[in-house]
Coordinates of C-alpha atoms and ligand atoms in Angstrom, one line a residue:
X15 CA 44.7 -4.5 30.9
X16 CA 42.9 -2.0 33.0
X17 CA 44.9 -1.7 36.4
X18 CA 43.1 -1.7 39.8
X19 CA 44.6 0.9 42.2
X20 CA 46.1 -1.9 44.2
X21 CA 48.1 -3.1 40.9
X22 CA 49.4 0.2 40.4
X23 CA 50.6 0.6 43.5
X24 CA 52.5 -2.6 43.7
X25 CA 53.8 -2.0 39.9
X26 CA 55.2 1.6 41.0
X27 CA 56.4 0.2 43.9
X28 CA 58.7 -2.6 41.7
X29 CA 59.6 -0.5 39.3
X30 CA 61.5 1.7 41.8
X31 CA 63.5 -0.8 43.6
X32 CA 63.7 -2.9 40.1
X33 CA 66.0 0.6 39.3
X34 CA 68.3 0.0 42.0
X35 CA 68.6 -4.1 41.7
X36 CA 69.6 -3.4 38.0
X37 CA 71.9 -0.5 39.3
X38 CA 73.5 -3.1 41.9
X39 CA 73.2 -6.1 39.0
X40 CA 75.8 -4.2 37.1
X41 CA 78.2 -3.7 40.3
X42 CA 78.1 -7.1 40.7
X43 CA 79.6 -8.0 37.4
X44 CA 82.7 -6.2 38.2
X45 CA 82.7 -7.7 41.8
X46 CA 82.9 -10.8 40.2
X47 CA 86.7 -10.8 39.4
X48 CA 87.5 -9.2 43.1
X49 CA 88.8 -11.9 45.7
X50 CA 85.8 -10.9 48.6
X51 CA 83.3 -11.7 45.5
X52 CA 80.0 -9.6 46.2
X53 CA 78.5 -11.2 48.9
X54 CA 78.2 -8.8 51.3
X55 CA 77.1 -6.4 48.3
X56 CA 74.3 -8.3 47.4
X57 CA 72.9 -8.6 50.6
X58 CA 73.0 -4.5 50.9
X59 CA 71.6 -4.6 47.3
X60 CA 68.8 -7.3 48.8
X61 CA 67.6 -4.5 51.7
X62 CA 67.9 -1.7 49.7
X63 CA 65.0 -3.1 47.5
X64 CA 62.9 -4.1 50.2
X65 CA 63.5 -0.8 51.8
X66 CA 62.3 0.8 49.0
X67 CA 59.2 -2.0 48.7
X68 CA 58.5 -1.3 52.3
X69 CA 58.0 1.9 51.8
X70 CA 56.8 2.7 48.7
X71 CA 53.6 -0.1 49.7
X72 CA 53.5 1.6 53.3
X73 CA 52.6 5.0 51.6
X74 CA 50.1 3.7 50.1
X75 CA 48.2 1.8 52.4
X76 CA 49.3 2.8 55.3
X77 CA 47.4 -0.2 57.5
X78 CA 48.2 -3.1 55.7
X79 CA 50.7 -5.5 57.6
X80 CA 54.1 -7.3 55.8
X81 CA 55.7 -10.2 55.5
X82 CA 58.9 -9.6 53.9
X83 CA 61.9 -11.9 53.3
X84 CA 64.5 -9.7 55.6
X85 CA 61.9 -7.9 58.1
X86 CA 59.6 -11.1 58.6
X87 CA 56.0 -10.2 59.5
X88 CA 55.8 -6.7 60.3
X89 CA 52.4 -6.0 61.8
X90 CA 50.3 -2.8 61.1
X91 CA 46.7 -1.8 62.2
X92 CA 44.8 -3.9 59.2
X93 CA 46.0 -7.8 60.3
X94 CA 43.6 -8.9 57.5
X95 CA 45.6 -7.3 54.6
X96 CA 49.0 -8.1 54.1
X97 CA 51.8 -7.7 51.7
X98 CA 53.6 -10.6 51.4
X99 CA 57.0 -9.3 49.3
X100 CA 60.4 -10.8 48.5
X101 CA 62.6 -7.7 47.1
X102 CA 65.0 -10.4 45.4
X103 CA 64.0 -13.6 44.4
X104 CA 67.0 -15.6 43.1
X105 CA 69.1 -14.4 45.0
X106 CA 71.9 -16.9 43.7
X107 CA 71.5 -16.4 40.4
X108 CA 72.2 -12.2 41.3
X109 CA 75.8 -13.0 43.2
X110 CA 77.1 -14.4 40.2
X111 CA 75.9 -12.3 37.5
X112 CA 72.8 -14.4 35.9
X113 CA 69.8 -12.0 35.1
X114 CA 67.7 -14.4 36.2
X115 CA 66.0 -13.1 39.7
X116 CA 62.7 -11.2 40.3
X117 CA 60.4 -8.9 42.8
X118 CA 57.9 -10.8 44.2
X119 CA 54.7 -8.9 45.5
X120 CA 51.7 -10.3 46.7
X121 CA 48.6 -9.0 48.6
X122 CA 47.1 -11.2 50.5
X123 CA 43.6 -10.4 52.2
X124 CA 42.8 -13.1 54.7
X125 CA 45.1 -15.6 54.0
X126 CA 44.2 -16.0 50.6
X127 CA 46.4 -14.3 47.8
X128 CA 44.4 -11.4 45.7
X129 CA 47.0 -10.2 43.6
X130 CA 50.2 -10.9 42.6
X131 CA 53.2 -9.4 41.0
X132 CA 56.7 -11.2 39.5
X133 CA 58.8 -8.4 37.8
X134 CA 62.5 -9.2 36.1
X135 CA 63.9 -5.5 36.2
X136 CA 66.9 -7.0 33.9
X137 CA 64.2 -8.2 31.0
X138 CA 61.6 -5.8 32.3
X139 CA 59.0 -8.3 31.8
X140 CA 56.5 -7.6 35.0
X141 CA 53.8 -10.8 35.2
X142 CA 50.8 -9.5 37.0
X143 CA 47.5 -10.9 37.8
X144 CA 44.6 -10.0 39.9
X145 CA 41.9 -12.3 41.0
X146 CA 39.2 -13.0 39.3
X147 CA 40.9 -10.0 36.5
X148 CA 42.7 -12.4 34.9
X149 CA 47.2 -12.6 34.1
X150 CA 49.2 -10.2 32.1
X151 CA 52.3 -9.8 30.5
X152 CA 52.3 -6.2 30.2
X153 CA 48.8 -6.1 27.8
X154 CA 49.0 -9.4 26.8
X155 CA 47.3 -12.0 28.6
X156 CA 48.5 -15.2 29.9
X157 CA 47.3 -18.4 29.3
X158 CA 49.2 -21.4 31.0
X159 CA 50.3 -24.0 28.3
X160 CA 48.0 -26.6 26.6
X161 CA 50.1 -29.5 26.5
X162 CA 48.4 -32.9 27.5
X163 CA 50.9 -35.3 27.9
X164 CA 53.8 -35.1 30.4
X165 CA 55.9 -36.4 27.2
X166 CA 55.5 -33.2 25.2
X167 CA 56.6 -31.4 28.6
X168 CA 59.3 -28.9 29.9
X169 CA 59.0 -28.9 33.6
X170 CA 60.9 -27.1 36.2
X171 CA 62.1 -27.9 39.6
X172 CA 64.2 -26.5 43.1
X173 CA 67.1 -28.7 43.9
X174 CA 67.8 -29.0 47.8
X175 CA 71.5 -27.6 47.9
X176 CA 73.7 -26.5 50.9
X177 CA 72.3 -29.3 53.1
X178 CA 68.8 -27.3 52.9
X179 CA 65.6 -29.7 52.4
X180 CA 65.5 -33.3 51.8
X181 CA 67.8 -34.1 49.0
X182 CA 67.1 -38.0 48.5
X183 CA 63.5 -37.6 48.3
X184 CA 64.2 -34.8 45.7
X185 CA 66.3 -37.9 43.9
X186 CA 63.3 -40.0 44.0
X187 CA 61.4 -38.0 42.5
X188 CA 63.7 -36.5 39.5
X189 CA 64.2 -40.0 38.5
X190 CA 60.3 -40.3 38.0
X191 CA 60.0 -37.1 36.7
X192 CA 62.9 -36.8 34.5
X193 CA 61.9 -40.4 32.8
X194 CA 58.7 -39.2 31.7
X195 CA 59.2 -35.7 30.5
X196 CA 60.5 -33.4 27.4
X197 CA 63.2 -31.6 30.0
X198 CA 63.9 -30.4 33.1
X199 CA 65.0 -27.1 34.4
X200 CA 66.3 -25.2 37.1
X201 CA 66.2 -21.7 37.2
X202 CA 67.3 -20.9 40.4
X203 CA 64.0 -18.1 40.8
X204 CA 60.8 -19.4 42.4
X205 CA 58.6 -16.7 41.7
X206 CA 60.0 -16.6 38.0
X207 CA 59.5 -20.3 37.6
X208 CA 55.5 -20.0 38.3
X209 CA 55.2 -16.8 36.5
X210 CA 56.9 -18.3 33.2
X211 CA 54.5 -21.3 34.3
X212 CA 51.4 -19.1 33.9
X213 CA 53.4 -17.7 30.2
X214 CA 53.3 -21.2 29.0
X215 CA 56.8 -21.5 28.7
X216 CA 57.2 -24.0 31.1
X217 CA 54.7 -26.6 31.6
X218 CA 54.9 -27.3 34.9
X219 CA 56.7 -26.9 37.8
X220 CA 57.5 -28.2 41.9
X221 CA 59.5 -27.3 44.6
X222 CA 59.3 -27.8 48.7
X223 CA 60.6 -25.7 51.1
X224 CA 59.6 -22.7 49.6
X225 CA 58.6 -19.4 51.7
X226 CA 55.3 -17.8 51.1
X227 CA 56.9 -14.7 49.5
X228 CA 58.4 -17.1 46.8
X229 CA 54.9 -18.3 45.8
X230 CA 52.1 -15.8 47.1
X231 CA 52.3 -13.8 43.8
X232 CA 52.8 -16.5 41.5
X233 CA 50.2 -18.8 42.7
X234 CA 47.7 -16.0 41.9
X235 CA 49.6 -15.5 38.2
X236 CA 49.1 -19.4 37.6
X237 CA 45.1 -19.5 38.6
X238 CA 44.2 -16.7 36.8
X239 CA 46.2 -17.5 33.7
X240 CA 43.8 -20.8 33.5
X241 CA 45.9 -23.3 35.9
X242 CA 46.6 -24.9 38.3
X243 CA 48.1 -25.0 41.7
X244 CA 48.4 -27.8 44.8
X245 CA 50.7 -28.5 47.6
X246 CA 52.8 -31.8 47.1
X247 CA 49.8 -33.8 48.5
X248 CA 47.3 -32.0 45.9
X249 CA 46.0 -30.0 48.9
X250 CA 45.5 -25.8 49.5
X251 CA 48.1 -25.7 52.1
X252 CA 50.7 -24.5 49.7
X253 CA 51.8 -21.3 51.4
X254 CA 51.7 -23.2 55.4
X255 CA 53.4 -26.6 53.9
X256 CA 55.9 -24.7 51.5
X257 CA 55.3 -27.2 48.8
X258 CA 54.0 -26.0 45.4
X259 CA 53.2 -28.5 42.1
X260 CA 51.9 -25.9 39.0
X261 CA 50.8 -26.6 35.7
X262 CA 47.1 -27.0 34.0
X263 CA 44.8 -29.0 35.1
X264 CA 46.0 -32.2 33.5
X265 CA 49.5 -32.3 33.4
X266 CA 48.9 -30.8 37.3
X267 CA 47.2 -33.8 37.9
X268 CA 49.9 -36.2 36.5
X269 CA 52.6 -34.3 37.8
X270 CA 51.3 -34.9 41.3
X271 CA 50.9 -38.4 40.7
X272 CA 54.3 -38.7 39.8
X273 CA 55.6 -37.3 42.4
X274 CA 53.4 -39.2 45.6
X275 CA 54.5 -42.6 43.8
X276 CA 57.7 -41.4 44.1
Ligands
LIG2 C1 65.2 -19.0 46.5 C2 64.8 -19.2 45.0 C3 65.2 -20.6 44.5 C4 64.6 -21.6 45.4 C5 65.0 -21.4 46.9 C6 64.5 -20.0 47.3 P1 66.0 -16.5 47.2 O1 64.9 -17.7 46.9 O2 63.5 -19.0 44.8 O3 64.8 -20.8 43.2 O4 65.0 -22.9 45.0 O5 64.4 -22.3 47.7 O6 64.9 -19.8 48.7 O7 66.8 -17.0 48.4 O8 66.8 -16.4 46.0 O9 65.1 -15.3 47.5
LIG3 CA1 65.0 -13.3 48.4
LIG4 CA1 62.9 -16.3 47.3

């Protein structure tokens, strides 16, 4: 893949505070057995990286605006262009030692989401797309998966925890969902569930409640690897309503029926 300048910039960017999340990561192994646990560690680890996001993408456009998971919308003199960045997506999965959590980076122009970066510093795996440039895996390029029938599928899901969300409605619609697929999963990492999504490692996937820094990036990984994306009522308003259902264009489809009749 040829890299625009705007892809570089966000790559470089992740790289560097990838370094200190993996740095922190192993801290947090040996905090694990300490009575405090590493709460309060984690959340230092959490702004560290987005200090380090914030300023890396500031340097390099020095207009562009934010919205960032810990400094919410930070305005600069270009409104238009934003970068819409969680520094530590799976946040969960970090505290208690799972290398499952990511850098989410998108740039948004105008509401609409032109690039998008997921990057697992643990695996190193960096998903990155660009509109209309088509999804990578570093050089190799994403295609969503081909599968037809929700029978053949693995799809993944959020659960509503911590009284967060609507939980029974989530129960309605497992029990559809769970009856007519391969598996479910729950990987506690939004932005890694879409990019694996756009891998073809998952089939499908839906959540509510969801911030735009969870799905800006991914959304663009999923379109340009060839799928799909709606809101929960097969509508656009995914980042306003929070709700995201992902997959290709027919299991998408069945997926979302699934869930309305639910
Ligand atoms: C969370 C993760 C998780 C999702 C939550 C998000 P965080 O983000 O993406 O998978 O279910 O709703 O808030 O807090 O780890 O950045
Ligand atoms: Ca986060
Ligand atoms: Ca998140």
């Amino acid at each position: 893949m040829i890299r625009s300048a705007i892809v570089t910039v966000m790559e470089q960017a992740a790289r560097k505070a990838g370094r200190t999340l993996v740095r922190d990561f192993g801290e947090v192994e040996n905090l694990q057995v300490s009575l405090k646990g590493p709460a309060n560690f984690v959340s230092a680890a959490d702004r560290r990286a987005e200090d380090i996001l914030h300023a890396e993408l500031s340097k390099a456009r020095k207009d562009f605006s934010f919205l960032m998971e810990e400094r919410g919308e930070v305005a600069g003199k270009d409104s238009s262009n934003v970068w819409v960045v969680d520094p530590l997506d799976g946040t969960t999965n970090f505290l208690h030692g799972i290398p499952l959590f990511a850098i989410s980076i998108a740039h948004v122009k105008d509401g609409e989401p032109q690039a998008g970066l997921v990057y697992n510093p643990v695996t190193d795996e960096l998903f990155v797309a660009e509109r209309g440039k088509g999804a990578f895996l570093h050089n190799r390029r994403l295609r969503v998966a081909a599968r037809k029938t929700l029978a053949d599928c693995v799809v993944t899901c959020g659960i509503p925890h911590r009284g967060r969300g609507d939980l029974a409605q989530f129960r309605r619609e497992l029990t559809v969902v769970q009856e007519q697929v391969a598996g479910v999963r729950r990987t506690g990492a939004a932005a890694l569930d879409l990019a694996w999504v756009a891998a073809g490692r998952f089939d499908a996937f839906w959540e509510r409640n969801l911030s735009p820094w969870d799905m800006a990036a991914g959304m663009v990984l999923i379109r340009e690897a060839g799928g799909y994306v709606t809101d929960a009522d097969g509508g656009d308003n995914i980042l306003d309503t929070g709700s995201i259902v992902a997959g290709n264009e027919d299991i998408q489809r069945s997926l979302l029926a699934l869930l309305k009749a639910a």
